[in-house]
Tab-separated table of C-alpha atoms and ligand atoms in Angstrom:
chain	number	residue	atom	x	y	z
A	1	UNK	CA	-0.020	0.068	0.040
A	2	UNK	CA	2.410	2.414	1.313
A	3	UNK	CA	4.957	1.652	-1.507
A	4	UNK	CA	2.272	2.013	-4.043
A	5	UNK	CA	1.563	5.570	-2.711
A	6	UNK	CA	5.397	6.283	-2.735
A	7	UNK	CA	5.484	5.385	-6.310
A	8	UNK	CA	2.662	7.637	-7.403
A	9	UNK	CA	4.468	10.290	-5.221
A	10	UNK	CA	7.604	9.720	-7.433
A	11	UNK	CA	5.837	9.847	-10.810
A	12	UNK	CA	4.037	13.006	-9.675
A	13	UNK	CA	7.383	14.618	-8.888
A	14	UNK	CA	9.044	13.280	-12.113
A	15	UNK	CA	5.868	14.854	-14.126
A	16	UNK	CA	6.279	18.039	-12.380
A	17	UNK	CA	9.996	18.103	-13.309
A	18	UNK	CA	9.115	17.479	-16.856
A	19	UNK	CA	6.810	20.533	-16.974
A	20	UNK	CA	9.211	22.571	-15.536
A	21	UNK	CA	11.925	21.700	-17.852
A	22	UNK	CA	9.615	22.114	-20.962
A	23	UNK	CA	8.770	25.606	-19.693
A	24	UNK	CA	12.469	26.408	-19.215
A	25	UNK	CA	13.166	25.232	-22.672
A	26	UNK	CA	10.299	27.314	-24.305
A	27	UNK	CA	11.279	30.185	-22.474
A	28	UNK	CA	14.898	29.929	-23.675
A	29	UNK	CA	13.638	29.420	-27.355
A	30	UNK	CA	10.993	31.946	-27.647
A	31	UNK	CA	13.189	34.987	-27.851
A	32	UNK	CA	11.148	37.721	-29.250
A	33	UNK	CA	12.526	39.875	-32.042
A	34	UNK	CA	13.280	42.869	-29.792
A	35	UNK	CA	15.145	40.591	-27.247
A	36	UNK	CA	17.506	39.342	-29.889
A	37	UNK	CA	20.471	41.643	-29.361
A	38	UNK	CA	20.280	41.231	-25.635
A	39	UNK	CA	20.079	37.614	-25.834
A	40	UNK	CA	23.172	37.473	-28.114
A	41	UNK	CA	21.680	37.200	-31.685
A	42	UNK	CA	24.891	38.305	-33.416
A	43	UNK	CA	24.625	38.113	-37.225
A	44	UNK	CA	27.487	39.046	-39.563
A	45	UNK	CA	27.770	38.733	-43.250
A	46	UNK	CA	28.998	35.304	-44.180
A	47	UNK	CA	29.488	33.356	-47.323
A	48	UNK	CA	27.440	30.351	-46.862
A	49	UNK	CA	29.120	28.304	-49.178
A	50	UNK	CA	32.484	28.371	-47.434
A	51	UNK	CA	30.597	28.342	-43.868
A	52	UNK	CA	28.627	25.200	-44.997
A	53	UNK	CA	31.579	23.208	-46.496
A	54	UNK	CA	33.647	23.701	-43.249
A	55	UNK	CA	30.870	22.087	-41.273
A	56	UNK	CA	30.343	19.380	-43.633
A	57	UNK	CA	33.930	18.589	-43.873
A	58	UNK	CA	34.133	18.191	-39.971
A	59	UNK	CA	31.548	15.536	-40.469
A	60	UNK	CA	33.270	13.821	-43.614
A	61	UNK	CA	36.298	13.649	-41.505
A	62	UNK	CA	34.684	12.091	-38.327
A	63	UNK	CA	32.342	9.652	-40.053
A	64	UNK	CA	34.169	8.577	-43.294
A	65	UNK	CA	34.101	4.960	-42.024
A	66	UNK	CA	30.599	4.796	-41.765
A	67	UNK	CA	28.819	7.360	-43.838
A	68	UNK	CA	29.494	9.163	-47.410
A	69	UNK	CA	28.641	12.519	-46.736
A	70	UNK	CA	28.505	14.612	-50.012
A	71	UNK	CA	28.684	18.507	-50.362
A	72	UNK	CA	26.964	19.982	-53.539
A	73	UNK	CA	26.477	23.646	-54.440
A	74	UNK	CA	26.504	25.013	-58.175
A	75	UNK	CA	27.019	28.670	-56.948
A	76	UNK	CA	30.135	30.748	-56.347
A	77	UNK	CA	29.298	32.676	-53.352
A	78	UNK	CA	26.263	33.352	-51.358
A	79	UNK	CA	26.071	36.146	-48.651
A	80	UNK	CA	23.690	35.896	-45.690
A	81	UNK	CA	23.514	37.515	-42.396
A	82	UNK	CA	24.419	34.779	-39.998
A	83	UNK	CA	24.946	34.141	-36.585
A	84	UNK	CA	27.601	31.734	-37.028
A	85	UNK	CA	27.193	29.833	-33.652
A	86	UNK	CA	23.503	29.788	-33.977
A	87	UNK	CA	23.249	28.558	-37.397
A	88	UNK	CA	25.900	25.827	-36.860
A	89	UNK	CA	24.002	24.205	-34.171
A	90	UNK	CA	21.066	23.952	-36.583
A	91	UNK	CA	23.075	22.483	-39.207
A	92	UNK	CA	25.116	20.341	-37.183
A	93	UNK	CA	21.946	18.683	-35.862
A	94	UNK	CA	20.440	18.152	-39.206
A	95	UNK	CA	23.427	16.417	-40.488
A	96	UNK	CA	23.866	14.663	-37.190
A	97	UNK	CA	20.478	13.445	-37.373
A	98	UNK	CA	21.139	12.314	-41.143
A	99	UNK	CA	23.806	10.157	-39.955
A	100	UNK	CA	22.408	8.835	-36.693
A	101	UNK	CA	19.074	7.852	-38.432
A	102	UNK	CA	20.484	6.124	-41.355
A	103	UNK	CA	22.574	2.854	-41.532
A	104	UNK	CA	26.271	2.340	-41.891
A	105	UNK	CA	27.221	2.958	-45.526
A	106	UNK	CA	24.715	5.248	-46.228
A	107	UNK	CA	24.676	8.415	-48.258
A	108	UNK	CA	24.124	11.767	-46.707
A	109	UNK	CA	23.674	14.847	-49.252
A	110	UNK	CA	24.140	18.345	-48.151
A	111	UNK	CA	22.904	20.527	-50.990
A	112	UNK	CA	23.248	24.420	-51.045
A	113	UNK	CA	21.620	26.478	-53.749
A	114	UNK	CA	20.274	30.038	-54.429
A	115	UNK	CA	16.739	30.913	-55.781
A	116	UNK	CA	16.509	34.544	-56.303
A	117	UNK	CA	17.067	36.225	-52.992
A	118	UNK	CA	16.736	32.840	-50.993
A	119	UNK	CA	19.350	30.367	-50.159
A	120	UNK	CA	18.029	26.841	-49.805
A	121	UNK	CA	19.907	24.129	-48.002
A	122	UNK	CA	18.878	20.688	-47.821
A	123	UNK	CA	20.120	17.486	-45.880
A	124	UNK	CA	18.818	14.384	-47.345
A	125	UNK	CA	19.465	10.914	-46.052
A	126	UNK	CA	18.319	7.254	-46.943
A	127	UNK	CA	17.574	6.328	-43.450
A	128	UNK	CA	14.621	5.293	-41.020
A	129	UNK	CA	12.478	7.951	-41.835
A	130	UNK	CA	9.765	9.737	-39.780
A	131	UNK	CA	6.202	7.829	-39.336
A	132	UNK	CA	3.231	9.939	-40.410
A	133	UNK	CA	1.840	10.120	-36.861
A	134	UNK	CA	5.126	11.834	-35.471
A	135	UNK	CA	5.489	14.371	-38.150
A	136	UNK	CA	3.329	17.114	-36.589
A	137	UNK	CA	5.362	16.873	-33.207
A	138	UNK	CA	8.791	16.724	-34.527
A	139	UNK	CA	9.755	20.308	-33.879
A	140	UNK	CA	8.492	20.108	-30.305
A	141	UNK	CA	10.882	19.821	-27.713
A	142	UNK	CA	11.714	16.509	-26.320
A	143	UNK	CA	9.416	14.621	-29.047
A	144	UNK	CA	11.280	11.613	-30.262
A	145	UNK	CA	9.666	9.399	-33.003
A	146	UNK	CA	8.272	5.939	-32.371
A	147	UNK	CA	11.067	4.260	-34.489
A	148	UNK	CA	14.085	5.574	-32.885
A	149	UNK	CA	14.395	2.360	-30.805
A	150	UNK	CA	17.879	2.619	-28.872
A	151	UNK	CA	19.341	5.379	-30.978
A	152	UNK	CA	20.351	8.081	-28.391
A	153	UNK	CA	19.111	11.591	-28.296
A	154	UNK	CA	17.067	14.047	-26.254
A	155	UNK	CA	14.649	15.295	-28.928
A	156	UNK	CA	15.998	18.925	-28.451
A	157	UNK	CA	17.784	19.346	-31.638
A	158	UNK	CA	15.093	20.275	-34.147
A	159	UNK	CA	13.197	22.478	-31.541
A	160	UNK	CA	16.498	24.481	-31.183
A	161	UNK	CA	17.041	24.480	-34.914
A	162	UNK	CA	13.798	25.817	-35.810
A	163	UNK	CA	14.211	28.603	-33.458
A	164	UNK	CA	17.661	29.391	-34.879
A	165	UNK	CA	16.401	29.264	-38.419
A	166	UNK	CA	13.409	31.549	-37.599
A	167	UNK	CA	15.638	34.079	-35.901
A	168	UNK	CA	17.480	34.351	-39.348
A	169	UNK	CA	14.133	35.114	-40.779
A	170	UNK	CA	14.146	31.518	-42.538
A	171	UNK	CA	11.958	28.459	-42.602
A	172	UNK	CA	12.608	24.878	-41.794
A	173	UNK	CA	10.498	22.050	-42.955
A	174	UNK	CA	11.052	18.242	-43.994
A	175	UNK	CA	9.708	15.479	-46.265
A	176	UNK	CA	9.993	11.655	-44.962
A	177	UNK	CA	8.857	8.218	-45.801
A	178	UNK	CA	9.285	5.784	-43.059
A	179	UNK	CA	11.834	3.273	-43.958
A	180	UNK	CA	12.837	5.249	-46.945
A	181	UNK	CA	14.447	8.616	-45.755
A	182	UNK	CA	14.111	11.949	-44.990
A	183	UNK	CA	14.872	15.373	-46.536
A	184	UNK	CA	15.156	18.579	-44.110
A	185	UNK	CA	15.010	21.952	-46.095
A	186	UNK	CA	16.036	25.375	-44.693
A	187	UNK	CA	15.479	28.748	-46.405
A	188	UNK	CA	17.274	31.650	-45.394
A	189	UNK	CA	17.136	35.226	-46.899
A	190	UNK	CA	20.305	36.237	-48.739
A	191	UNK	CA	21.912	39.729	-48.943
A	192	UNK	CA	21.349	40.857	-52.458
A	193	UNK	CA	23.448	44.007	-53.134
A	194	UNK	CA	21.492	46.104	-55.508
A	195	UNK	CA	23.454	46.733	-58.820
A	196	UNK	CA	23.671	50.731	-59.368
A	197	UNK	CA	22.910	51.633	-63.248
A	198	UNK	CA	25.692	53.677	-64.538
B	1	LIG	P1	19.125	15.493	-29.902
B	1	LIG	O1	18.688	16.392	-28.765
B	1	LIG	O2	20.446	14.815	-29.391
B	1	LIG	O3	19.222	16.105	-31.233
B	1	LIG	P2	17.301	13.694	-31.274
B	1	LIG	O4	18.268	13.599	-32.427
B	1	LIG	O5	16.485	12.599	-30.961
B	1	LIG	O6	18.094	14.248	-30.029
B	1	LIG	P3	15.841	15.866	-32.751
B	1	LIG	O7	17.223	16.314	-33.440
B	1	LIG	O8	15.202	17.298	-32.040
B	1	LIG	O9	16.266	14.972	-31.497
B	1	LIG	O10	14.918	15.264	-33.526
B	1	LIG	C1	13.869	14.807	-33.036
B	1	LIG	C2	13.276	13.383	-33.492
B	1	LIG	O11	13.019	13.739	-35.124
B	1	LIG	C3	14.294	12.582	-33.480
B	1	LIG	O12	14.184	11.754	-32.150
B	1	LIG	C4	13.904	11.394	-34.547
B	1	LIG	O13	12.698	10.700	-34.105
B	1	LIG	C5	13.225	12.412	-35.610
B	1	LIG	N1	14.373	12.659	-36.562
B	1	LIG	C6	15.194	13.656	-36.775
B	1	LIG	N2	15.583	13.639	-37.815
B	1	LIG	C7	15.657	12.461	-38.473
B	1	LIG	C8	16.186	11.884	-39.519
B	1	LIG	N3	17.032	12.609	-40.301
B	1	LIG	N4	15.628	10.575	-39.847
B	1	LIG	C9	14.783	10.002	-39.259
B	1	LIG	N5	13.979	10.652	-37.967
B	1	LIG	C10	14.533	11.855	-37.741
B	2	LIG	MG1	19.341	15.450	-33.152
């Protein structure tokens, strides 16, 4: 009897802690536009191609024995206003997920291109995919899909990535088929120089 009550008490405590954590995370992540500077959103002009290639190269070096990570960009230079640290967190999680959720020997493709004044970044894998029923919760903190089995993770990476991308006035979304693979796409506004007519 008493042990049962103790158990319930423990479970209540755990639930309360989880609620607190959830609140803390959403507090941390809902930085309003006016708070950006105080909170340390610190963008500078960056060539996305060099910036992304550097990030991808680190993964190529660390995962060459298990995954074929490809970098593909047809453009020469793509300038955007970027908080280097923040965007790196977002991209690192997408590439890390593509590796973690796809089998050894798999190909992970990182594509970067321009369409008008928008840069597109895609991370494509042929891994376990995301079940339809999980899709709508995927960007929620702590949500992990039902097919992750014993692959490690906290379910925070995508929630943070979404906040980071949106602080850059960008968008993030994905298309996935369970057991087939997943494609995440990020759109970021580019700095477009207005050419002066002579
Ligand atoms: P971490 O906080 O360490 O990033 P995580 O990788 O589990 O943990 P997220 O990056 O937020 O968390 O991703 C949330 C969930 O979305 C994952 O747990 C997984 O179920 C699913 N997911 C994300 N990317 C992929 C992918 N490329 N393929 C299959 N499932 C994915
Ligand atoms: Mg992750």
